[in-house]
Coordinates of C-alpha atoms and ligand atoms in Angstrom, one line a residue:
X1 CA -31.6 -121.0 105.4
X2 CA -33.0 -117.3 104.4
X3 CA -31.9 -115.9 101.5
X4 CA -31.8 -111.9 101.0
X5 CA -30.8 -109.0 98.9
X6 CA -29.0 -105.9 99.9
X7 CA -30.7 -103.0 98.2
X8 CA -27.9 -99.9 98.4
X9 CA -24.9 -101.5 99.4
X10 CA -23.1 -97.8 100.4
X11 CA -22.2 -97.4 104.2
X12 CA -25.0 -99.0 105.6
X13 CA -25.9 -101.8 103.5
X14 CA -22.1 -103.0 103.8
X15 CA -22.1 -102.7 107.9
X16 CA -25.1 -105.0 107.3
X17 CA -23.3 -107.2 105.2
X18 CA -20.7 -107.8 108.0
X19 CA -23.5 -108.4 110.0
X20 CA -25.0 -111.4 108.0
X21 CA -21.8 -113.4 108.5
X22 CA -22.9 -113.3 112.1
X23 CA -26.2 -114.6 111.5
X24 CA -25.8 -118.8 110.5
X25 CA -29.8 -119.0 109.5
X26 CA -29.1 -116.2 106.6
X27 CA -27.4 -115.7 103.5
X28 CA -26.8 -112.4 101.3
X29 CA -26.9 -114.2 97.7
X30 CA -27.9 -110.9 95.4
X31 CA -27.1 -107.5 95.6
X32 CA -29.2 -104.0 93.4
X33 CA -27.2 -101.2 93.5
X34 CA -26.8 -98.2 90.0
X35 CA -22.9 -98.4 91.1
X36 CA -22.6 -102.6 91.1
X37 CA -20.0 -102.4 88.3
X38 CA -18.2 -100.1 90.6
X39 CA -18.9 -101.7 94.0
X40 CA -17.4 -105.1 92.7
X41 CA -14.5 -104.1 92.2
X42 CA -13.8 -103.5 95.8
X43 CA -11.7 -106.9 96.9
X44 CA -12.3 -106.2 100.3
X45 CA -15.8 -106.6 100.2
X46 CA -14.9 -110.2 99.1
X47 CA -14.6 -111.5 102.7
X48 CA -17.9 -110.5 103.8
X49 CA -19.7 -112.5 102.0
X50 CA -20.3 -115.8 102.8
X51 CA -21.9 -116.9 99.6
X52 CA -18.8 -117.7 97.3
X53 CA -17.6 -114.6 95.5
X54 CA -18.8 -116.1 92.2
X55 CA -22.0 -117.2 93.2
X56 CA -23.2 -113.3 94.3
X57 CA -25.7 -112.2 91.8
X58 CA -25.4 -108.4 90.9
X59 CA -27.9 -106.0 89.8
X60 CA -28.4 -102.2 89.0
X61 CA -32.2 -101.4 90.1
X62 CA -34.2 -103.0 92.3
X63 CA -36.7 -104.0 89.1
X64 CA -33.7 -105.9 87.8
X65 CA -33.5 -107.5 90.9
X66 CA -36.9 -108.5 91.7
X67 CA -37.6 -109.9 87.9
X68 CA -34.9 -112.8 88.3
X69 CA -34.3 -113.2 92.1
X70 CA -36.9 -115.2 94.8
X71 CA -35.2 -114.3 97.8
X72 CA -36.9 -114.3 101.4
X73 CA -36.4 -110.8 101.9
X74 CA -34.8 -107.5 101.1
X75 CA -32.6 -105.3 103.0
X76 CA -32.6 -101.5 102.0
X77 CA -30.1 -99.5 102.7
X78 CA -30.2 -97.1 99.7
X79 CA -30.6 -92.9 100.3
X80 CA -33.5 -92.2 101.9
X81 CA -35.7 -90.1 99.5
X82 CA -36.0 -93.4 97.3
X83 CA -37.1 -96.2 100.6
X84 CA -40.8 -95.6 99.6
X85 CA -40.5 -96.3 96.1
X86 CA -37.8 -99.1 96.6
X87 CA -40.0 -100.3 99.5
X88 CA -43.6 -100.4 97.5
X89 CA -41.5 -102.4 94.5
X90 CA -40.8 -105.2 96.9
X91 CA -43.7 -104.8 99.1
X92 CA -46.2 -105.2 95.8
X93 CA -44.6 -108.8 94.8
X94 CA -45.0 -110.2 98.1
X95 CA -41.4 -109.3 99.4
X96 CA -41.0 -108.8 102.9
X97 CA -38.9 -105.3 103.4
X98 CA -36.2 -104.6 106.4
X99 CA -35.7 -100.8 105.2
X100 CA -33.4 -98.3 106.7
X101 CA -34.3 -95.2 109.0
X102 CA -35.5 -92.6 109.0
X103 CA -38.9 -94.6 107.1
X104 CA -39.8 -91.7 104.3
X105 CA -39.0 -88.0 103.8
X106 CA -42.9 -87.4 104.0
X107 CA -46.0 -88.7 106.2
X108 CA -47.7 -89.6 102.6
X109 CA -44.5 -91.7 101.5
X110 CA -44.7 -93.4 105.3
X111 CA -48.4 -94.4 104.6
X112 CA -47.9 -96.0 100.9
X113 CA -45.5 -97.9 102.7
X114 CA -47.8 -98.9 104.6
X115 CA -50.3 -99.3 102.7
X116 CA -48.6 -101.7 100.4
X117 CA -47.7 -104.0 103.4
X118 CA -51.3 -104.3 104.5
X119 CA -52.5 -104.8 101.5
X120 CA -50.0 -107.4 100.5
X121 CA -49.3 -109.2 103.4
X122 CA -45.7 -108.4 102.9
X123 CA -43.6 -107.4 106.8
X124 CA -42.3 -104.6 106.5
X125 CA -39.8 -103.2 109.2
X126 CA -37.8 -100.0 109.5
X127 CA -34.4 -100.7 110.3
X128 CA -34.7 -98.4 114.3
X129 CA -31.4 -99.8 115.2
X130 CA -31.6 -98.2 118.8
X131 CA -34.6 -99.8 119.6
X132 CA -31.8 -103.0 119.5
X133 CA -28.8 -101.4 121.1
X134 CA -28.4 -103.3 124.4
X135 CA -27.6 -100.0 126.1
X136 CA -30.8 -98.5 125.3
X137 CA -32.7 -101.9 126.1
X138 CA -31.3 -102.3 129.3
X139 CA -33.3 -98.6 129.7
X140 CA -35.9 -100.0 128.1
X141 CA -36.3 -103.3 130.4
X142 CA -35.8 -100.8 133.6
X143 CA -38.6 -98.9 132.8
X144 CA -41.0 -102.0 132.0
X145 CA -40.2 -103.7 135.0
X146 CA -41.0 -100.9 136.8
X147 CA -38.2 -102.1 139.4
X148 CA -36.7 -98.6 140.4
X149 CA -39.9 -97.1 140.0
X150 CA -41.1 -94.2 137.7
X151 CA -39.3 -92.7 135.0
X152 CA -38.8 -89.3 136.4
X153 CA -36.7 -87.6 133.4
X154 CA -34.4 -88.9 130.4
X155 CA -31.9 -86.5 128.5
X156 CA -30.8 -88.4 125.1
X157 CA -27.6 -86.7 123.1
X158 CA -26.2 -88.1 120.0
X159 CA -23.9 -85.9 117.4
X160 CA -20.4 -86.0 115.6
X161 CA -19.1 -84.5 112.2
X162 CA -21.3 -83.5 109.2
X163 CA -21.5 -87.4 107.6
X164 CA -19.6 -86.2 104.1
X165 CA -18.8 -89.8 103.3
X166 CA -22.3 -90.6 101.3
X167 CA -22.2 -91.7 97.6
X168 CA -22.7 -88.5 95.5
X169 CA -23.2 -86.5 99.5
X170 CA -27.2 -87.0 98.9
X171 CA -26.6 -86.9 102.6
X172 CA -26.0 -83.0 102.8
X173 CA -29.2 -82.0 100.7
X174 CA -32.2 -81.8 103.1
X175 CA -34.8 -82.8 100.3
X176 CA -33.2 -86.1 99.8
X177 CA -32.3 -87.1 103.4
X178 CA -33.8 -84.3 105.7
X179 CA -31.4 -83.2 106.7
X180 CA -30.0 -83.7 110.4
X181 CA -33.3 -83.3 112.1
X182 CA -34.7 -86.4 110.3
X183 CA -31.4 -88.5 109.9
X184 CA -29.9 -88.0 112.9
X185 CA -32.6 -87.0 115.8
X186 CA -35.0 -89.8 114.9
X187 CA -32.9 -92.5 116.5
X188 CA -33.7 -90.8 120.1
X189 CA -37.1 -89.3 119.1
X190 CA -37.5 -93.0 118.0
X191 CA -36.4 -94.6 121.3
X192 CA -38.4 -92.1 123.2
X193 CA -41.8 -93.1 121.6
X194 CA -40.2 -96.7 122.2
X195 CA -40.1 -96.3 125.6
X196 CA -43.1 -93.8 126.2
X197 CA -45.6 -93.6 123.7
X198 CA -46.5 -90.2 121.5
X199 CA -46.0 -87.4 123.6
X200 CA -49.3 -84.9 123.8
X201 CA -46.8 -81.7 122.3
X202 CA -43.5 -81.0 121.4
X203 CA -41.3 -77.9 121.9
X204 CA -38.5 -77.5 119.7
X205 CA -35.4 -75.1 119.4
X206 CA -33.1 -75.7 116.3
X207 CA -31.2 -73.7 113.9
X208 CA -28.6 -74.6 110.3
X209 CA -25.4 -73.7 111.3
X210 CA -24.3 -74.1 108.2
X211 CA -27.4 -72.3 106.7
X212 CA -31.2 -73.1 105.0
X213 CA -29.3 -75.3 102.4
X214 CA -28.3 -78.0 104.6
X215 CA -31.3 -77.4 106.5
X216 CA -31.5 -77.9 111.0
X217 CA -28.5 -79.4 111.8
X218 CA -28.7 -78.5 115.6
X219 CA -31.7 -79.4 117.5
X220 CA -33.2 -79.9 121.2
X221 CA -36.4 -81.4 121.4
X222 CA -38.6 -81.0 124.4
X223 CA -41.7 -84.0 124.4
X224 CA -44.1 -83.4 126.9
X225 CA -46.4 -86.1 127.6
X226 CA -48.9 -84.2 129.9
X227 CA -47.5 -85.0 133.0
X228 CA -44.3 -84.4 135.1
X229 CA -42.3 -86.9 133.0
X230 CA -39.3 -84.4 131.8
X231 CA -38.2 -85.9 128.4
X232 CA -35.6 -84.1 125.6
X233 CA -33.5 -84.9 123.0
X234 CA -30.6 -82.7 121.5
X235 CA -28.5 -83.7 118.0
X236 CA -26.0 -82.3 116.1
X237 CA -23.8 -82.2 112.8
X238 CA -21.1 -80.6 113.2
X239 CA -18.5 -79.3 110.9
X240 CA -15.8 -80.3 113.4
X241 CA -13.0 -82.4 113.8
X242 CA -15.0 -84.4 116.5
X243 CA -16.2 -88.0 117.2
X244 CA -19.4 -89.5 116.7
X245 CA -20.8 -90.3 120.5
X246 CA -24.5 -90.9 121.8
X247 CA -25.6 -90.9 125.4
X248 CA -28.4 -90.9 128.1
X249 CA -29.0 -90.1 131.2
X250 CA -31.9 -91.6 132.9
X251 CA -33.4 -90.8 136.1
X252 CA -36.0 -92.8 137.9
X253 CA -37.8 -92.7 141.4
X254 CA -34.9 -95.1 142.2
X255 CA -32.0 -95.2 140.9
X256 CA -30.3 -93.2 137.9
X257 CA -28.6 -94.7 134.1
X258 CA -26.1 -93.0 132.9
X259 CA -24.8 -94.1 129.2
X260 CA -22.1 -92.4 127.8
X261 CA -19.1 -94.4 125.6
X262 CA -15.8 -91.6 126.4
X263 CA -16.2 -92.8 130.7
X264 CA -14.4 -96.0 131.4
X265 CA -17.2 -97.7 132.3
X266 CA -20.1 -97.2 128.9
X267 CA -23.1 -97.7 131.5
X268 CA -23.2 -96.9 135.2
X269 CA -25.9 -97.6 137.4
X270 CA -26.9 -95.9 140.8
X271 CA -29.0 -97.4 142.6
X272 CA -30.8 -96.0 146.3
X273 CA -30.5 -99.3 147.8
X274 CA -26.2 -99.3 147.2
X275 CA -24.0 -97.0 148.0
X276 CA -21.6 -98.8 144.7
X277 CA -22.7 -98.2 141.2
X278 CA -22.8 -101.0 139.0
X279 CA -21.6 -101.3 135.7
X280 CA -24.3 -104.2 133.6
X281 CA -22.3 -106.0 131.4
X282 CA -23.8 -105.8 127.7
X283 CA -24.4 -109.2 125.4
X284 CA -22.0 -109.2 122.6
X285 CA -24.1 -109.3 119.5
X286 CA -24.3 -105.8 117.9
X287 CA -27.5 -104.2 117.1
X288 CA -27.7 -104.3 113.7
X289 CA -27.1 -108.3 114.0
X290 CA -29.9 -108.3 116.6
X291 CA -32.2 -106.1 114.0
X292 CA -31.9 -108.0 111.5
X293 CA -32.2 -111.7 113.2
X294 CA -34.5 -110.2 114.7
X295 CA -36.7 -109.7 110.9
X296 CA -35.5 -112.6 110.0
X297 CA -37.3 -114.3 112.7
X298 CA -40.2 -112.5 112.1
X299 CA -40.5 -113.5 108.8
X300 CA -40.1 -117.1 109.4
X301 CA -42.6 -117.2 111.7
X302 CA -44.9 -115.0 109.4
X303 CA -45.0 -112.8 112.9
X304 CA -45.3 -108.9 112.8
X305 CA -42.1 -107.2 114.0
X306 CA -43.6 -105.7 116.9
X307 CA -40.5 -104.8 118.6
X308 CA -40.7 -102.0 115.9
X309 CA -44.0 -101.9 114.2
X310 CA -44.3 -99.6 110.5
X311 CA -46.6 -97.3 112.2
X312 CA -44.2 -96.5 114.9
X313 CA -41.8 -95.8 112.6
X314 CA -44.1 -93.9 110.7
X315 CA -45.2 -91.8 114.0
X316 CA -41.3 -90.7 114.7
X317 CA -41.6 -88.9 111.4
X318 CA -44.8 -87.2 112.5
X319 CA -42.8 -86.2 116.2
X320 CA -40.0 -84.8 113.8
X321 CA -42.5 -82.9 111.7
X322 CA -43.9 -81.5 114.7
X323 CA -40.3 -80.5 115.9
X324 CA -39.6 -78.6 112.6
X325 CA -43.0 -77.2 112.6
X326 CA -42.4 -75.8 116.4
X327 CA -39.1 -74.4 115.4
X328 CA -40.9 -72.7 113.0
X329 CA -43.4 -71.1 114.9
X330 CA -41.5 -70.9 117.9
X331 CA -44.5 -72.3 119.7
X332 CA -44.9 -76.2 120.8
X333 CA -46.8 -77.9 118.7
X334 CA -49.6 -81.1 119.4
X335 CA -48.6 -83.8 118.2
X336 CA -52.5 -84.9 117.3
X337 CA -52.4 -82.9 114.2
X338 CA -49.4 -85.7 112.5
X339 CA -49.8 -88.9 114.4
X340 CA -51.9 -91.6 113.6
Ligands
NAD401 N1 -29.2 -97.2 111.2 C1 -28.1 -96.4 111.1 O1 -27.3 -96.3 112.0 C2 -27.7 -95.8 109.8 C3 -26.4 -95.4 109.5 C4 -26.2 -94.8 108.3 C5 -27.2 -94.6 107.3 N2 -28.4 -95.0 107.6 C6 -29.5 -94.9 106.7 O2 -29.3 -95.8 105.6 C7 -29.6 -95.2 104.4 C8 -28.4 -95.2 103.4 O3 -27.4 -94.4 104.0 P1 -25.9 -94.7 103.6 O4 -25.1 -93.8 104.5 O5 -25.6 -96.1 103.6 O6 -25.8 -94.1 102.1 P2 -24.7 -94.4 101.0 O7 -24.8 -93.3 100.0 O8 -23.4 -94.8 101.6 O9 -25.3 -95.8 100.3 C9 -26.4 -95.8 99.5 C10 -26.2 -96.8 98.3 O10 -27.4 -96.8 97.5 C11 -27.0 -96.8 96.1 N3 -28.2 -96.2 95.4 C12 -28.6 -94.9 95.4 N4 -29.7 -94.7 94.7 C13 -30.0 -96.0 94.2 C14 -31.1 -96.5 93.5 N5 -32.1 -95.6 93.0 N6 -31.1 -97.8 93.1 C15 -30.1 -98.6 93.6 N7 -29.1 -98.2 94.3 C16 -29.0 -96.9 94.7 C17 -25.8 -96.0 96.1 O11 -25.0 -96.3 94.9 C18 -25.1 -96.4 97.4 O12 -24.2 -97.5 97.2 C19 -30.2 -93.8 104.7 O13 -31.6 -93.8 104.8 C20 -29.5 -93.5 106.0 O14 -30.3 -92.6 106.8 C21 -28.7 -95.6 108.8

């Protein structure tokens, strides 16, 4: 049995929470967050746990935690500006670290995170759910199989309504979370890199609807990868009564993927060989439950989470720099001058 810590158990870290009870090989036994005295009293949150109620040990900062707990790792799900400081804390005892996206606000912060796993020895992962969604693997396994030959062109959406549901709305300030551009955008600029690599340049287009102060919450990025592979990616937040969705559409030599939750049938699959689309069933456990078996593995086996390596992580904050910094210049921008 692995035991862990929640770090910041807001939205997130209590979606993960649910997802432990899924997960018979791991147990949640401590929790750090500055609002613990109010968090407990939530009865509801009771239930998820499966270490008895009174058994959960509580703590208000991370340093609190680490001085009295000896768990196998730490989940972070606390506001983004503070991952890299959390992160190093653990990462510097010898803690392994599963830590939300996107990794850091800066490229420096996404280094000393790495930094201090290298030179510890401590796995580190950042949390790229979509890299776990079966929807998206199912693209994933298409392409490496190569079986309906060459990715021709893939067109990623994902938006909904401004998130206003954050503790204290850190969510809506751009210097703690980045703003939609970072939070939002890197899931697909994330999966793209997944499934292709670093792009040679990117061409961005992006504006803040809702002005500087809230920073780009509308973007389409364009990643060109120096060949006739067509690739983009368009997000939004919204202030608009409107639901959250995400979709693809996918086209190789043979046969077309299109993912998109509001049509009866989630993924559809044409094929040239069939005149019927098919509809691929997906497996049942979540993503988050996958991601985080899937670090729990890793640790056990003292294996590198390669399904989502730190400097990949680290790299889809470089392609989102690049975005801003080709919004800014209304120019596309390399993407040698921020990747590593
Ligand atoms: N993978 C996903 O789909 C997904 C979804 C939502 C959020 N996120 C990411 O998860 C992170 C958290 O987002 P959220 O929506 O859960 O935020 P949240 O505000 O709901 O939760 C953050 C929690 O951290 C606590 N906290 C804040 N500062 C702290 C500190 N210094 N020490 C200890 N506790 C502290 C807060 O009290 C709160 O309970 C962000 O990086 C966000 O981008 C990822």
């Amino acid at each position: 049995m692995q035991h862990v810590a929640i770090i910041g158990l807001g939205g997130i870290g209590r979606y993960h929470l649910s997802c432990y009870r899924k997960l018979p090989d791991i147990q949640v036994v401590a929790v750090a967050d500055i609002r613990a005295d109010e968090i407990k009293k939530d009865e509801s949150l009771r239930e998820l746990f499966v270490t008895p109620w009174k058994q959960v040990r509580w703590y208000d900062t991370c340093n609190d935690l680490l001085a009295r707990e000896d768990v196998d790792f730490v989940d972070i799900g606390l506001p983004t500006d503070v991952h890299k400081e959390a992160a190093i804390t653990y990462l510097n005892a010898g803690v392994p670290v599963l830590c939300e996206k996107p990794m850091a606000l800066s490229l420096a912060d996404c280094d000393a995170m790495i930094a201090a796993s290298q030179q510890n020895r401590a796995a580190l992962m950042i949390a790229q759910c979509i890299r776990f969604w079966p929807e998206y693997q199912y693209l994933k396994d298409m392409k490496t199989s190569g079986a309906a030959g060459r990715l021709l062109s893939l067109q990623m959406w994902r938006g909904g309504s401004t998130p206003g549901w954050n503790s204290s709305h850190w969510m809506m300030d751009p210097a703690r979370s980045g703003g939609a551009i970072l939070d939002l955008h890197i899931h697909d600029i994330d999966f793209c890199q997944y499934l292709l690599g670093l792009p040679k340049r990117v061409y961005a287009q992006g504006g803040c609807a809702k002005g500087a102060a809230r920073g780009y919450d509308y973007v389409l990025t364009n990643l060109d990868y120096g060949d006739d592979t067509q690739v983009s990616a368009a997000s939004h937040w919204a202030d608009l009564p409107m639901p959250f969705i995400a979709r693809y559409e996918a086209r190789f030599e043979r046969a077309f993927i299109r993912m998109d939750p509001t049509q009866s049938h989630t993924l559809a699959v044409y094929r040239s060989d069939s005149n019927d689309p098919e509809y691929p069933e997906m497996p049942g456990l979540d993503a988050y439950a996958s991601e985080i078996a899937y670090f729990g593995a890793c640790v056990r086996t003292k294996q590198a989470p390669e399904r989502c390596m730190p400097l990949e992580a680290r790299n889809s904050v470089a392609i989102i720099m690049a975005a801003k910094a080709s919004i800014e210049s209304s120019a596309p921008v390399p993407m040698n001058h921020y990747a590593l």
